[in-house]
Amino acid sequence: MKSIPEFWFEPQPWLNGQSSPANSFVEVRNPATGEMLAKVGLGDTKMLCDAIEGAVKVQEEWAESSSVERGVILKKAADLLLDRKDEFARLLTAEQGKPYAQALGEVHYAASFFQWFGEEARRVYGRIAAHPDQGREYLIESRPVGVVGLITPWNFPLAQGAKKIAAALAAGCCAVWKPSEFTPLIALALGPLMAEAGLPMGVLQIVPGYGGELGAALVDHPEVKVISLTGATETGRSVMAAAAGGIKRVSLELGGNAPFIVLPDADLDQVVEDLIQLKLLTSGQVCVTANRVFVHADSEIVMREKLAEKLADAKIGNGLEDGVDAGPLIHQQACDKVLGLLDAAVASGAEIVYQNRTYQADQSLVKGSFFPPTLLARVSDEMALAREEVFGPIISLISYSSTTEVIRRANETPYGLAAYVYGSDLTECRAVASRLEVGIIGVNEWRPLKAEIPFGGIKQSGIGVEGGEEGIHEFCDTRVISLPKPKLV
Ligand code: NAD
């Protein structure tokens, strides 16, 4: 059993390079055991304004700093994070609930964004364009937008922060980060690490608080030039509406309803292996998890048997314990929501094939917010479970009979985030993938997201991208200077 690490930071907002005592608090508990981890200080609107003001003060200096220096700081942050990956992973498990091995994976994933944007900082290009008037030319520049607001969820609380922070800082923007009220500790843990990496004070401010109050105030503030949000589609809608007041740019990474299409010639053993890993990752609380598993009618019975067998092998419990494959959901309300969707599906004809309740054998988990990973068959497109983002460990099997039909049904959703296609004929897989209305598709792969590629949703899953060479441009403005061509004297 791994231990919860000693905190190396104050559980208080991080302003101008130091902890800043707050007046109100939230109790953060381990979702596996219900044990209190800390009373964490929450910022109020006055503190948020101070944070934004502090960032504004150093914005120009940071924007004018050498891109190489910014890159060195970001790459140093990546190194420090990897040096301390064990402490960060244990804290992440205790606060978020995901198993230690998955938490370690998230720390590596977060570090990869600091590394990637540390390199990309020096690759922001402009260009010179021809001017229609003689003797003149255009200089087209990418400039940092100024202070930006970053708002993140609780499911990947470190990596979602890292993606945004690394891109914004690399672009030359100062950032004010409002992490989720459910996972403020792992965010605050990053403050001192960034300072140690050499980040000047005020360039990154971390102010935990509630979305409706502090998040909304961040969106409204006139000095905040871009809002980058990762969260639910409903939250994206209200942030976008609020940002309209100031014609503020938004970058939105929102919810999904990913189809996972198993073609008739797929290697079912690989499908089962990958699908179980995908669904147990953060207990299905992942925007790109497989929400609808489309299985060809001919393979359905075999798939059911193989999946049930594999799911029975999984150990569900406290993520700090060795060998645990999935942890709890973030809180009891999340369990209630998933149960509501499951009950409604069963009432409409879905069939529970198998549920894994291994966590019930452990008395220390009675106060945890666990939900049994469930294999569900006979799911139909009309059920809420197939139309909404479930955000829990339910594998919903949906039957189909032709490829044209499955493509149409996979696209019948307002979401457009991710999809998966499994099959042996790669030409067929590619043909199916190219017809899916989503931002990213894994062909015979369950984990296609990496720092190197631009990832973002289409339709109601978002606007803009994170990662890749494109990610940095979410935080840049284009400026054109029309000027006389220099003459020889
Ligand atoms: P959420 O929308 O409830 O909260 C996300 C963040 O927004 C939190 O920090 C919250 O405090 C803040 N917030 C809430 N209301 C706000 C408002 N009115 N103004 C400003 N900020 C506000 O989402 P969640 O429950 O924390 O996370 C789960 C959701 O995030 C899921 O829908 C999931 O699909 C989505 N998500 C998307 C991606 C992606 O890359 N597309 C990645 C991870 C999670």
PDB file of N, CA and C and ligand atoms in Angstrom, residues 151-155 160 178-181 210-212 215-216 219 229-232 235 238-239 253-256 287 389 391 417 455, ligand 1:
ATOM      1  N   ILE A 151      -9.236  27.277 -17.220  1.00  0.00           N
ATOM      2  CA  ILE A 151     -10.221  26.638 -16.329  1.00  0.00           C
ATOM      3  C   ILE A 151     -10.231  25.139 -16.635  1.00  0.00           C
ATOM      4  N   THR A 152     -10.020  24.319 -15.601  1.00  0.00           N
ATOM      5  CA  THR A 152      -9.828  22.880 -15.852  1.00  0.00           C
ATOM      6  C   THR A 152     -10.736  21.995 -14.997  1.00  0.00           C
ATOM      7  N   PRO A 153     -10.968  20.762 -15.455  1.00  0.00           N
ATOM      8  CA  PRO A 153     -11.831  19.826 -14.722  1.00  0.00           C
ATOM      9  C   PRO A 153     -11.030  18.954 -13.752  1.00  0.00           C
ATOM     10  N   TRP A 154     -11.723  17.989 -13.140  1.00  0.00           N
ATOM     11  CA  TRP A 154     -11.102  17.162 -12.100  1.00  0.00           C
ATOM     12  C   TRP A 154     -10.645  15.806 -12.619  1.00  0.00           C
ATOM     13  N   ASN A 155     -10.967  15.426 -13.859  1.00  0.00           N
ATOM     14  CA  ASN A 155     -10.671  14.040 -14.245  1.00  0.00           C
ATOM     15  C   ASN A 155      -9.195  13.813 -14.592  1.00  0.00           C
ATOM     16  N   GLN A 160      -4.555  18.325 -17.661  1.00  0.00           N
ATOM     17  CA  GLN A 160      -5.326  19.379 -18.334  1.00  0.00           C
ATOM     18  C   GLN A 160      -4.727  20.749 -18.031  1.00  0.00           C
ATOM     19  N   LYS A 178      -7.678  28.573 -12.869  1.00  0.00           N
ATOM     20  CA  LYS A 178      -8.687  28.162 -11.885  1.00  0.00           C
ATOM     21  C   LYS A 178      -8.922  26.655 -12.051  1.00  0.00           C
ATOM     22  N   PRO A 179      -8.310  25.859 -11.179  1.00  0.00           N
ATOM     23  CA  PRO A 179      -8.527  24.411 -11.271  1.00  0.00           C
ATOM     24  C   PRO A 179      -9.903  24.045 -10.728  1.00  0.00           C
ATOM     25  N   SER A 180     -10.300  22.804 -10.909  1.00  0.00           N
ATOM     26  CA  SER A 180     -11.586  22.330 -10.398  1.00  0.00           C
ATOM     27  C   SER A 180     -11.624  22.411  -8.865  1.00  0.00           C
ATOM     28  N   GLU A 181     -12.775  22.745  -8.344  1.00  0.00           N
ATOM     29  CA  GLU A 181     -12.973  22.805  -6.889  1.00  0.00           C
ATOM     30  C   GLU A 181     -12.821  21.419  -6.252  1.00  0.00           C
ATOM     31  N   TYR A 210     -14.978  28.003  -6.961  1.00  0.00           N
ATOM     32  CA  TYR A 210     -16.120  27.380  -7.632  1.00  0.00           C
ATOM     33  C   TYR A 210     -16.318  27.974  -9.022  1.00  0.00           C
ATOM     34  N   GLY A 211     -16.804  27.113  -9.926  1.00  0.00           N
ATOM     35  CA  GLY A 211     -16.953  27.528 -11.319  1.00  0.00           C
ATOM     36  C   GLY A 211     -17.902  28.690 -11.517  1.00  0.00           C
ATOM     37  N   GLY A 212     -19.102  28.558 -10.910  1.00  0.00           N
ATOM     38  CA  GLY A 212     -20.135  29.577 -11.121  1.00  0.00           C
ATOM     39  C   GLY A 212     -19.723  30.945 -10.608  1.00  0.00           C
ATOM     40  N   GLY A 215     -14.912  31.063 -11.601  1.00  0.00           N
ATOM     41  CA  GLY A 215     -14.728  30.802 -13.030  1.00  0.00           C
ATOM     42  C   GLY A 215     -15.406  31.887 -13.853  1.00  0.00           C
ATOM     43  N   ALA A 216     -16.641  32.208 -13.444  1.00  0.00           N
ATOM     44  CA  ALA A 216     -17.399  33.230 -14.180  1.00  0.00           C
ATOM     45  C   ALA A 216     -16.703  34.584 -14.084  1.00  0.00           C
ATOM     46  N   VAL A 219     -13.854  34.724 -16.479  1.00  0.00           N
ATOM     47  CA  VAL A 219     -14.324  34.908 -17.866  1.00  0.00           C
ATOM     48  C   VAL A 219     -14.689  36.374 -18.106  1.00  0.00           C
ATOM     49  N   LEU A 229     -10.994  26.699 -21.651  1.00  0.00           N
ATOM     50  CA  LEU A 229     -11.756  25.869 -20.711  1.00  0.00           C
ATOM     51  C   LEU A 229     -11.741  24.413 -21.156  1.00  0.00           C
ATOM     52  N   THR A 230     -11.544  23.509 -20.224  1.00  0.00           N
ATOM     53  CA  THR A 230     -11.864  22.104 -20.456  1.00  0.00           C
ATOM     54  C   THR A 230     -12.955  21.753 -19.452  1.00  0.00           C
ATOM     55  N   GLY A 231     -14.073  21.268 -19.956  1.00  0.00           N
ATOM     56  CA  GLY A 231     -15.183  20.953 -19.058  1.00  0.00           C
ATOM     57  C   GLY A 231     -16.357  20.408 -19.839  1.00  0.00           C
ATOM     58  N   ALA A 232     -17.502  20.393 -19.188  1.00  0.00           N
ATOM     59  CA  ALA A 232     -18.706  19.848 -19.814  1.00  0.00           C
ATOM     60  C   ALA A 232     -19.217  20.778 -20.919  1.00  0.00           C
ATOM     61  N   THR A 235     -21.110  23.720 -19.634  1.00  0.00           N
ATOM     62  CA  THR A 235     -20.241  24.781 -19.100  1.00  0.00           C
ATOM     63  C   THR A 235     -19.663  25.593 -20.260  1.00  0.00           C
ATOM     64  N   SER A 238     -22.158  28.138 -21.396  1.00  0.00           N
ATOM     65  CA  SER A 238     -22.326  29.356 -20.589  1.00  0.00           C
ATOM     66  C   SER A 238     -21.066  30.220 -20.625  1.00  0.00           C
ATOM     67  N   VAL A 239     -19.892  29.602 -20.718  1.00  0.00           N
ATOM     68  CA  VAL A 239     -18.655  30.394 -20.820  1.00  0.00           C
ATOM     69  C   VAL A 239     -18.637  31.173 -22.138  1.00  0.00           C
ATOM     70  N   GLU A 253     -12.543  22.756 -24.762  1.00  0.00           N
ATOM     71  CA  GLU A 253     -12.380  21.293 -24.878  1.00  0.00           C
ATOM     72  C   GLU A 253     -13.507  20.687 -24.053  1.00  0.00           C
ATOM     73  N   LEU A 254     -14.529  20.152 -24.720  1.00  0.00           N
ATOM     74  CA  LEU A 254     -15.766  19.816 -24.006  1.00  0.00           C
ATOM     75  C   LEU A 254     -16.069  18.314 -24.012  1.00  0.00           C
ATOM     76  N   GLY A 255     -17.312  17.993 -23.739  1.00  0.00           N
ATOM     77  CA  GLY A 255     -17.692  16.600 -23.555  1.00  0.00           C
ATOM     78  C   GLY A 255     -17.705  15.794 -24.848  1.00  0.00           C
ATOM     79  N   GLY A 256     -17.806  14.466 -24.692  1.00  0.00           N
ATOM     80  CA  GLY A 256     -17.813  13.580 -25.862  1.00  0.00           C
ATOM     81  C   GLY A 256     -18.822  12.455 -25.722  1.00  0.00           C
ATOM     82  N   CYS A 287     -13.209  12.152 -21.190  1.00  0.00           N
ATOM     83  CA  CYS A 287     -13.984  12.729 -22.303  1.00  0.00           C
ATOM     84  C   CYS A 287     -13.915  11.849 -23.552  1.00  0.00           C
ATOM     85  N   GLU A 389     -23.200  11.764 -22.332  1.00  0.00           N
ATOM     86  CA  GLU A 389     -21.881  11.341 -21.869  1.00  0.00           C
ATOM     87  C   GLU A 389     -22.075  10.678 -20.498  1.00  0.00           C
ATOM     88  N   PHE A 391     -19.823   9.131 -18.384  1.00  0.00           N
ATOM     89  CA  PHE A 391     -18.759   9.474 -17.425  1.00  0.00           C
ATOM     90  C   PHE A 391     -18.707   8.483 -16.262  1.00  0.00           C
ATOM     91  N   LEU A 417     -15.986  14.343 -30.495  1.00  0.00           N
ATOM     92  CA  LEU A 417     -14.655  14.428 -29.880  1.00  0.00           C
ATOM     93  C   LEU A 417     -13.710  13.329 -30.382  1.00  0.00           C
ATOM     94  N   PHE A 455      -5.180  18.263 -30.685  1.00  0.00           N
ATOM     95  CA  PHE A 455      -6.391  17.538 -30.306  1.00  0.00           C
ATOM     96  C   PHE A 455      -7.477  18.528 -29.902  1.00  0.00           C
TER      97      PHE A 455
HETATM   98  P1  NAD B   1     -17.381  21.110 -15.428  1.00  0.00           P
HETATM   99  O1  NAD B   1     -17.804  21.713 -16.698  1.00  0.00           O
HETATM  100  O2  NAD B   1     -18.385  20.949 -14.357  1.00  0.00           O
HETATM  101  O3  NAD B   1     -16.198  21.948 -14.778  1.00  0.00           O
HETATM  102  C1  NAD B   1     -15.014  22.242 -15.491  1.00  0.00           C
HETATM  103  C2  NAD B   1     -14.412  23.508 -14.928  1.00  0.00           C
HETATM  104  O4  NAD B   1     -15.266  24.599 -15.252  1.00  0.00           O
HETATM  105  C3  NAD B   1     -14.282  23.508 -13.404  1.00  0.00           C
HETATM  106  O5  NAD B   1     -13.096  24.163 -13.033  1.00  0.00           O
HETATM  107  C4  NAD B   1     -15.489  24.310 -12.968  1.00  0.00           C
HETATM  108  O6  NAD B   1     -15.327  24.921 -11.703  1.00  0.00           O
HETATM  109  C5  NAD B   1     -15.569  25.345 -14.078  1.00  0.00           C
HETATM  110  N1  NAD B   1     -16.884  25.970 -14.269  1.00  0.00           N
HETATM  111  C6  NAD B   1     -18.105  25.417 -14.062  1.00  0.00           C
HETATM  112  N2  NAD B   1     -19.071  26.321 -14.379  1.00  0.00           N
HETATM  113  C7  NAD B   1     -18.440  27.442 -14.812  1.00  0.00           C
HETATM  114  C8  NAD B   1     -18.891  28.708 -15.288  1.00  0.00           C
HETATM  115  N3  NAD B   1     -20.179  28.998 -15.378  1.00  0.00           N
HETATM  116  N4  NAD B   1     -17.971  29.609 -15.662  1.00  0.00           N
HETATM  117  C9  NAD B   1     -16.663  29.320 -15.602  1.00  0.00           C
HETATM  118  N5  NAD B   1     -16.177  28.152 -15.140  1.00  0.00           N
HETATM  119  C10 NAD B   1     -17.052  27.216 -14.761  1.00  0.00           C
HETATM  120  O7  NAD B   1     -16.698  19.735 -15.808  1.00  0.00           O
HETATM  121  P2  NAD B   1     -16.111  18.636 -14.841  1.00  0.00           P
HETATM  122  O8  NAD B   1     -17.240  17.902 -14.221  1.00  0.00           O
HETATM  123  O9  NAD B   1     -15.057  19.230 -13.967  1.00  0.00           O
HETATM  124  O10 NAD B   1     -15.348  17.712 -15.920  1.00  0.00           O
HETATM  125  C11 NAD B   1     -15.996  16.774 -16.684  1.00  0.00           C
HETATM  126  C12 NAD B   1     -16.311  17.305 -18.079  1.00  0.00           C
HETATM  127  O11 NAD B   1     -15.134  17.768 -18.704  1.00  0.00           O
HETATM  128  C13 NAD B   1     -16.855  16.205 -18.971  1.00  0.00           C
HETATM  129  O12 NAD B   1     -17.935  16.690 -19.737  1.00  0.00           O
HETATM  130  C14 NAD B   1     -15.671  15.880 -19.872  1.00  0.00           C
HETATM  131  O13 NAD B   1     -16.010  15.312 -21.108  1.00  0.00           O
HETATM  132  C15 NAD B   1     -15.037  17.211 -20.019  1.00  0.00           C
HETATM  133  N6  NAD B   1     -13.640  17.042 -20.426  1.00  0.00           N
HETATM  134  C16 NAD B   1     -13.288  17.324 -21.716  1.00  0.00           C
HETATM  135  C17 NAD B   1     -11.977  17.124 -22.150  1.00  0.00           C
HETATM  136  C18 NAD B   1     -11.550  17.437 -23.559  1.00  0.00           C
HETATM  137  O14 NAD B   1     -10.351  17.451 -23.828  1.00  0.00           O
HETATM  138  N7  NAD B   1     -12.467  17.687 -24.477  1.00  0.00           N
HETATM  139  C19 NAD B   1     -11.030  16.628 -21.247  1.00  0.00           C
HETATM  140  C20 NAD B   1     -11.412  16.356 -19.941  1.00  0.00           C
HETATM  141  C21 NAD B   1     -12.728  16.566 -19.536  1.00  0.00           C
END
